[in-house]
Coordinates of C-alpha atoms in Angstrom, one line a residue:
M1 CA 16.6 -15.3 -16.9
G2 CA 17.3 -13.5 -13.6
Q3 CA 19.3 -14.6 -10.6
Y4 CA 16.2 -15.1 -8.4
D5 CA 13.4 -17.6 -8.3
F6 CA 9.8 -16.2 -8.0
D7 CA 8.0 -19.4 -9.3
T8 CA 8.6 -21.7 -6.4
I9 CA 5.5 -22.2 -4.2
Y10 CA 6.3 -22.1 -0.4
D11 CA 3.8 -23.5 2.0
R12 CA 2.8 -20.7 4.3
R13 CA 0.1 -22.5 6.2
N14 CA 0.7 -23.3 9.9
T15 CA 2.9 -20.2 10.3
S16 CA 0.1 -18.0 11.8
S17 CA 0.0 -16.3 8.4
L18 CA -2.9 -13.8 8.3
K19 CA -3.2 -14.5 4.6
Y20 CA -3.4 -18.3 4.8
D21 CA -4.2 -19.4 8.3
F22 CA -7.3 -17.4 9.3
G23 CA -9.9 -18.6 6.8
M24 CA -12.1 -20.1 9.4
E25 CA -11.9 -17.1 11.7
R26 CA -12.5 -14.5 9.0
M27 CA -14.5 -16.3 6.3
G28 CA -16.0 -19.3 8.1
R29 CA -14.1 -21.7 5.8
D30 CA -10.6 -22.8 5.0
D31 CA -10.9 -24.0 1.4
L32 CA -10.4 -20.6 -0.3
L33 CA -7.3 -19.6 -2.3
P34 CA -6.2 -16.4 -0.7
L35 CA -5.2 -13.4 -2.8
W36 CA -6.4 -10.7 -0.5
V37 CA -4.1 -9.1 2.2
A38 CA -1.2 -7.2 0.7
D39 CA 1.8 -9.3 1.5
M40 CA 3.9 -11.5 -0.9
D41 CA 4.4 -15.2 -1.2
F42 CA 8.1 -14.9 -2.2
R43 CA 11.0 -15.9 0.0
L44 CA 13.7 -13.2 0.6
P45 CA 17.2 -13.8 -0.8
R46 CA 20.0 -14.9 1.3
Q47 CA 21.6 -11.4 1.2
I48 CA 18.8 -10.2 3.4
L49 CA 18.2 -13.4 5.4
E50 CA 21.8 -13.9 6.5
P51 CA 22.1 -10.6 8.4
I52 CA 18.9 -11.4 10.2
A53 CA 20.1 -14.9 11.0
E54 CA 23.4 -13.5 12.3
R55 CA 21.5 -11.1 14.6
V56 CA 19.3 -14.0 15.8
E57 CA 22.5 -16.0 16.5
H58 CA 23.7 -13.2 18.8
G59 CA 20.8 -14.2 21.0
I60 CA 20.1 -10.9 22.8
F61 CA 17.2 -8.7 21.7
G62 CA 17.1 -5.8 24.0
Y63 CA 15.9 -2.2 23.3
T64 CA 17.2 -1.1 19.9
D65 CA 17.4 2.3 18.2
P66 CA 18.6 3.2 14.7
K67 CA 22.2 4.2 14.4
E68 CA 24.1 5.8 11.5
D69 CA 24.2 2.6 9.4
Y70 CA 20.4 2.5 9.5
D71 CA 20.1 6.2 8.5
R72 CA 22.7 5.8 5.8
A73 CA 20.8 2.8 4.3
L74 CA 17.5 4.7 4.3
R75 CA 19.0 7.8 2.7
G76 CA 20.9 5.8 0.1
W77 CA 17.8 3.9 -1.1
Y78 CA 15.6 7.0 -1.5
S79 CA 18.3 9.1 -3.0
R80 CA 19.1 6.4 -5.6
R81 CA 15.5 5.3 -6.4
Q82 CA 13.4 8.4 -5.9
G83 CA 15.9 11.3 -6.2
F84 CA 15.3 13.1 -2.9
Q85 CA 17.5 13.6 0.1
I86 CA 16.4 12.7 3.6
G87 CA 17.5 15.3 6.2
E88 CA 19.6 14.2 9.1
K89 CA 16.8 14.4 11.8
W90 CA 13.7 13.8 9.6
N91 CA 13.0 10.1 10.5
T92 CA 11.0 8.6 13.3
V93 CA 10.8 4.8 13.3
A94 CA 7.2 3.5 13.7
P95 CA 5.7 0.0 13.9
G96 CA 3.8 0.6 10.8
V97 CA 2.3 3.2 8.5
V98 CA -1.3 2.7 9.8
Y99 CA 0.0 3.4 13.3
A100 CA 1.6 6.6 12.0
I101 CA -1.7 7.6 10.3
A102 CA -3.6 7.2 13.6
A103 CA -0.9 9.1 15.5
T104 CA -1.1 11.9 13.0
V105 CA -4.9 12.1 13.2
R106 CA -4.7 12.5 16.9
A107 CA -1.8 14.9 16.9
F108 CA -3.1 17.3 14.2
T109 CA -6.9 17.3 14.6
E110 CA -9.4 17.4 17.5
P111 CA -12.4 15.1 17.9
G112 CA -15.1 16.2 15.5
Q113 CA -12.8 17.9 13.1
A114 CA -12.7 16.8 9.4
V115 CA -10.1 14.6 7.6
I116 CA -10.4 14.2 3.9
I117 CA -9.5 11.0 1.9
Q118 CA -9.9 9.8 -1.7
Q119 CA -12.1 6.7 -2.0
P120 CA -11.9 4.0 -3.1
V121 CA -8.9 3.8 -0.8
Y122 CA -7.1 1.5 1.7
Y123 CA -9.8 0.9 4.4
P124 CA -7.7 1.6 7.5
F125 CA -7.7 5.2 6.4
M126 CA -11.4 5.3 7.3
E127 CA -11.0 3.3 10.5
T128 CA -8.3 5.6 11.9
I129 CA -10.4 8.6 11.3
E130 CA -13.8 7.3 12.6
L131 CA -12.5 5.3 15.5
N132 CA -10.6 8.4 16.7
K133 CA -14.0 10.3 16.5
R134 CA -13.0 12.6 13.6
K135 CA -15.3 13.4 10.7
L136 CA -14.6 11.5 7.5
V137 CA -14.8 13.5 4.3
N138 CA -14.5 11.8 0.9
N139 CA -13.2 13.3 -2.3
Q140 CA -14.3 10.4 -4.5
L141 CA -11.9 9.6 -7.3
L142 CA -13.4 9.8 -10.8
Y143 CA -13.6 6.5 -12.7
K144 CA -13.3 7.2 -16.5
N145 CA -12.6 4.5 -19.1
G146 CA -10.8 2.1 -16.8
H147 CA -8.7 4.9 -15.2
Y148 CA -9.0 7.1 -12.1
E149 CA -8.6 10.8 -11.9
I150 CA -8.8 13.4 -9.1
D151 CA -11.8 15.7 -8.8
F152 CA -9.9 18.8 -7.8
E153 CA -12.9 21.1 -7.7
D154 CA -14.7 18.7 -5.3
F155 CA -11.5 18.4 -3.3
E156 CA -11.2 22.1 -2.7
N157 CA -14.9 22.7 -2.2
K158 CA -15.1 20.0 0.5
I159 CA -12.0 21.3 2.3
I160 CA -13.7 24.7 2.5
S161 CA -17.2 23.6 3.3
E162 CA -16.2 21.0 5.9
D163 CA -13.3 23.0 7.4
V164 CA -10.9 20.1 6.7
K165 CA -7.7 20.0 8.9
L166 CA -5.9 17.0 7.5
F167 CA -5.6 15.3 4.1
I168 CA -4.4 11.6 3.9
L169 CA -3.0 10.9 0.5
C170 CA -2.3 7.4 -0.9
S171 CA 0.6 7.6 -3.3
P172 CA 0.8 5.3 -5.3
H173 CA -2.9 4.7 -4.8
N174 CA -4.2 1.5 -3.2
P175 CA -6.3 -0.1 -4.6
V176 CA -6.7 1.7 -8.0
G177 CA -3.0 1.5 -9.0
R178 CA -2.6 5.1 -9.9
V179 CA 0.9 6.6 -9.8
W180 CA 0.1 10.3 -9.5
K181 CA 1.8 12.7 -11.8
K182 CA 3.9 15.6 -10.4
E183 CA 1.4 18.2 -11.7
E184 CA -1.5 16.4 -9.9
L185 CA 0.4 16.3 -6.7
L186 CA 1.4 20.0 -6.9
R187 CA -2.2 20.9 -7.5
L188 CA -3.3 19.0 -4.4
M189 CA -0.4 20.6 -2.4
N190 CA -1.3 24.1 -3.5
I191 CA -5.0 23.6 -2.5
C192 CA -3.9 22.3 0.9
R193 CA -1.5 25.2 1.4
A194 CA -4.1 27.8 0.5
H195 CA -6.5 26.4 3.1
D196 CA -3.9 25.5 5.8
V197 CA -4.5 21.7 5.6
M198 CA -1.9 19.2 6.9
I199 CA -0.9 16.4 4.6
F200 CA 0.0 12.8 5.4
S201 CA 1.3 11.0 2.4
D202 CA 1.3 7.2 2.6
E203 CA 4.0 6.2 0.1
I204 CA 4.4 2.6 1.3
H205 CA 3.9 1.3 -2.3
S206 CA 6.3 3.9 -3.9
D207 CA 8.9 1.3 -5.0
F208 CA 6.2 -0.6 -7.1
V209 CA 6.0 1.6 -10.2
F210 CA 5.8 -0.1 -13.6
Q211 CA 7.6 0.8 -16.8
G212 CA 6.5 4.1 -18.3
Y213 CA 5.6 5.7 -14.9
E214 CA 7.5 7.5 -12.2
H215 CA 6.7 8.1 -8.6
T216 CA 7.1 11.6 -7.2
S217 CA 7.5 11.7 -3.5
L218 CA 6.0 14.8 -1.9
L219 CA 9.5 15.2 -0.4
A220 CA 10.8 15.7 -3.9
L221 CA 8.7 18.8 -4.4
D222 CA 9.6 22.4 -3.3
Q223 CA 10.5 23.0 0.3
Q224 CA 7.8 25.6 0.6
Y225 CA 5.4 22.6 1.2
F226 CA 7.4 21.1 4.1
D227 CA 5.7 23.1 6.9
R228 CA 2.6 20.9 6.7
L229 CA 3.9 17.6 5.5
I230 CA 4.4 14.0 6.8
V231 CA 5.6 11.3 4.5
A232 CA 5.4 7.6 5.5
T233 CA 7.6 4.9 3.9
S234 CA 8.4 1.4 4.8
P235 CA 10.4 -1.6 3.4
S236 CA 7.5 -3.8 4.6
K237 CA 5.8 -4.0 1.2
S238 CA 8.9 -3.9 -1.0
F239 CA 10.7 -6.6 0.9
N240 CA 7.7 -8.4 2.5
I241 CA 8.7 -7.8 6.1
A242 CA 5.4 -6.5 7.5
G243 CA 5.6 -9.0 10.3
L244 CA 8.8 -7.3 11.5
Q245 CA 6.9 -4.1 12.1
V246 CA 9.1 -1.2 10.8
A247 CA 8.2 2.0 9.0
N248 CA 10.0 5.3 8.6
I249 CA 8.0 8.5 9.1
L250 CA 9.8 11.4 7.4
I251 CA 9.0 14.9 8.7
P252 CA 11.2 17.8 7.5
D253 CA 9.7 20.5 9.7
E254 CA 11.0 20.6 13.2
K255 CA 7.7 21.8 14.8
I256 CA 5.6 19.2 13.0
R257 CA 8.1 16.5 13.9
E258 CA 8.1 17.4 17.6
K259 CA 4.3 17.4 17.6
Y260 CA 4.2 14.0 15.9
R261 CA 6.8 12.6 18.3
N262 CA 4.9 13.9 21.3
E263 CA 1.8 11.9 20.2
N264 CA 4.1 8.9 19.6
T265 CA 5.3 9.2 23.2
A266 CA 1.7 9.6 24.4
A267 CA 0.8 6.4 22.7
G268 CA 3.5 4.6 24.6
Y269 CA 5.8 3.7 21.6
S270 CA 9.5 4.3 21.7
Q271 CA 12.1 1.8 20.4
G272 CA 11.5 -0.2 17.2
N273 CA 11.7 -3.8 16.3
T274 CA 15.3 -5.1 16.5
L275 CA 15.0 -7.6 13.6
G276 CA 12.9 -5.1 11.6
M277 CA 15.8 -2.6 11.7
V278 CA 18.4 -5.3 10.8
A279 CA 16.2 -6.4 7.8
T280 CA 15.8 -2.8 6.7
I281 CA 19.5 -2.2 6.5
A282 CA 20.1 -5.4 4.6
A283 CA 17.2 -4.8 2.2
Y284 CA 18.2 -1.2 1.4
T285 CA 21.9 -2.1 1.0
K286 CA 21.8 -5.6 -0.5
G287 CA 18.4 -6.2 -1.9
E288 CA 18.2 -3.9 -5.0
V289 CA 18.9 -6.5 -7.6
W290 CA 16.3 -8.9 -6.1
F291 CA 13.8 -6.1 -6.0
E292 CA 14.3 -5.1 -9.6
E293 CA 13.7 -8.7 -10.7
L294 CA 10.7 -8.9 -8.4
L295 CA 9.2 -5.8 -10.0
S296 CA 9.6 -7.3 -13.5
Y297 CA 7.9 -10.5 -12.3
L298 CA 5.0 -8.5 -10.8
Q299 CA 4.5 -6.5 -14.0
E300 CA 4.4 -9.8 -15.9
N301 CA 1.7 -11.1 -13.5
I302 CA -0.4 -8.0 -14.2
S303 CA 0.1 -8.6 -17.9
Y304 CA -1.1 -12.2 -17.5
I305 CA -4.3 -11.0 -15.8
R306 CA -4.9 -8.4 -18.5
D307 CA -4.4 -10.9 -21.3
F308 CA -6.5 -13.6 -19.6
L309 CA -9.4 -11.3 -19.1
A310 CA -9.2 -9.9 -22.6
E311 CA -9.3 -13.5 -24.0
K312 CA -11.7 -15.3 -21.7
L313 CA -13.6 -12.7 -19.6
P314 CA -13.8 -9.5 -21.5
E315 CA -16.7 -8.2 -19.4
V316 CA -14.4 -8.0 -16.4
K317 CA -12.2 -4.9 -16.7
L318 CA -8.8 -4.5 -15.2
T319 CA -8.2 -0.9 -14.1
K320 CA -5.1 0.4 -15.8
A321 CA -2.2 -0.6 -13.5
E322 CA 0.5 1.9 -13.1
G323 CA 1.9 0.7 -9.8
T324 CA 1.5 -1.5 -6.6
Y325 CA 1.0 -5.2 -6.8
L326 CA -2.7 -5.0 -6.5
A327 CA -5.0 -5.6 -9.5
W328 CA -8.4 -3.7 -9.3
L329 CA -11.1 -5.6 -11.2
D330 CA -14.4 -4.1 -12.3
F331 CA -17.3 -6.7 -12.5
S332 CA -20.1 -4.2 -13.1
E333 CA -20.8 -5.4 -16.7
L334 CA -21.5 -8.8 -15.3
Y335 CA -23.3 -8.2 -12.0
D336 CA -25.4 -5.4 -10.5
D337 CA -25.7 -6.9 -7.0
P338 CA -22.6 -7.0 -4.7
N339 CA -24.0 -10.1 -2.9
T340 CA -24.1 -12.0 -6.1
L341 CA -20.6 -11.0 -6.9
E342 CA -19.3 -12.1 -3.5
H343 CA -21.2 -15.4 -3.9
I344 CA -19.5 -16.1 -7.3
V345 CA -16.0 -15.2 -6.0
R346 CA -16.2 -17.0 -2.7
D347 CA -18.6 -19.9 -3.0
K348 CA -18.2 -20.7 -6.7
A349 CA -14.6 -19.7 -7.5
R350 CA -13.4 -20.5 -4.0
L351 CA -11.3 -17.4 -3.9
W352 CA -10.5 -15.1 -1.0
L353 CA -10.2 -11.6 -2.5
D354 CA -10.8 -8.1 -1.0
S355 CA -14.3 -6.9 -1.8
G356 CA -14.4 -3.5 -3.4
A357 CA -17.0 -2.5 -0.8
I358 CA -14.4 -2.2 2.0
F359 CA -12.7 0.5 0.0
G360 CA -15.8 2.6 -0.4
K361 CA -19.5 2.1 -1.0
E362 CA -19.3 3.1 -4.7
T363 CA -17.0 0.3 -5.6
A364 CA -18.9 -2.7 -4.3
L365 CA -18.8 -4.3 -7.7
F366 CA -15.0 -4.4 -7.7
E367 CA -12.5 -6.9 -6.3
R368 CA -8.9 -6.3 -5.3
V369 CA -6.5 -9.1 -6.3
N370 CA -3.0 -9.4 -4.8
V371 CA -0.7 -10.6 -7.7
A372 CA 2.4 -10.9 -5.5
C373 CA 2.5 -14.7 -5.8
P374 CA 4.0 -17.4 -8.1
R375 CA 2.4 -17.4 -11.6
M376 CA 1.0 -20.9 -11.0
I377 CA -1.1 -19.6 -8.1
L378 CA -2.4 -16.7 -10.2
E379 CA -3.2 -19.0 -13.1
Q380 CA -5.1 -21.3 -10.7
A381 CA -7.1 -18.3 -9.3
M382 CA -8.0 -16.9 -12.7
N383 CA -9.1 -20.3 -14.0
Q384 CA -11.3 -20.8 -10.9
L385 CA -12.8 -17.4 -11.5
Y386 CA -13.4 -18.2 -15.2
S387 CA -15.1 -21.5 -14.4
A388 CA -17.3 -20.0 -11.7
I389 CA -18.5 -17.2 -14.0
T390 CA -19.1 -19.3 -17.1
E391 CA -21.0 -22.0 -15.1
D392 CA -23.1 -19.3 -13.5
S393 CA -24.0 -17.8 -16.8
K394 CA -25.4 -21.1 -18.2

């Protein structure tokens, strides 16, 4: 039994929660159990809440920049947990990783130029490319026996044929749950190096790696790759502070860093969120025990879904989960029409999940389930899904 409680259910309604309070606006109804957007239903421990409360009590929230205590907390976390050292000037604070992706797209490509991604992948990747009038190129991940792999031959061929300028990597991968192996990352990096392709590595889920797997940051690889590399990290997933809008964009190369910062300035962004920075320091210096217990709880939630499906819904396949807190479910043995699947999930099971279609057209018969919630909520969701599917099959 750990120090911290992850079983208590806190009422998040009427807090302007995107997850709980926007059913009518987004789905046309407010009776759905939400396990969609990737935030957590767990309350932070007092070790993190108290420094935030102290800063609130001070009562003045003017422009704020990170000082040495912020940089020290950031360096300490990644040195301890992922084994790489952050250089003194590498970091630029951002309001979020998606903001940084969009800034990178604008800074390192021109309208009409190609950017490559690996679908099924977090849908804002596509939006930042297409809405900035760049060409979207997809290196589709290969789905084999409930597991995803990279099609390296297709990756390199498309980089050449489409004259790709930028690669946006998701590591660990959302939604498929892959924690890429070091040799896979090196192969990607070498292909990009051979064809002069910039790399943006979204490593926001890098703390969520389950037992038996190990995340390798691109910053932990050889420095020969640093001249084309941007790595995005954030405490917003690990410590559920997305609403405080803070991310850390790590760029080792001075010229690349200056180019990114110029685009940052052009976008009108300068100082970060005061409480976000306070929360980051507290999380990275006082939140490690809480996070370790959280990670164990999430792994148990994944195991619960796996066991539930094996016993009651063996036709629904859980993609092998190596990391993140997002379960990727394959319904293709049950349904061949995405509209039917959505009807079952939404109208019959009364669940609000993320449809696989938003991650890429080839995964329209998948659903993404956020397991970062008390077990009782997850049990309710799975039982509602079971009842809906069994009733439909009668």
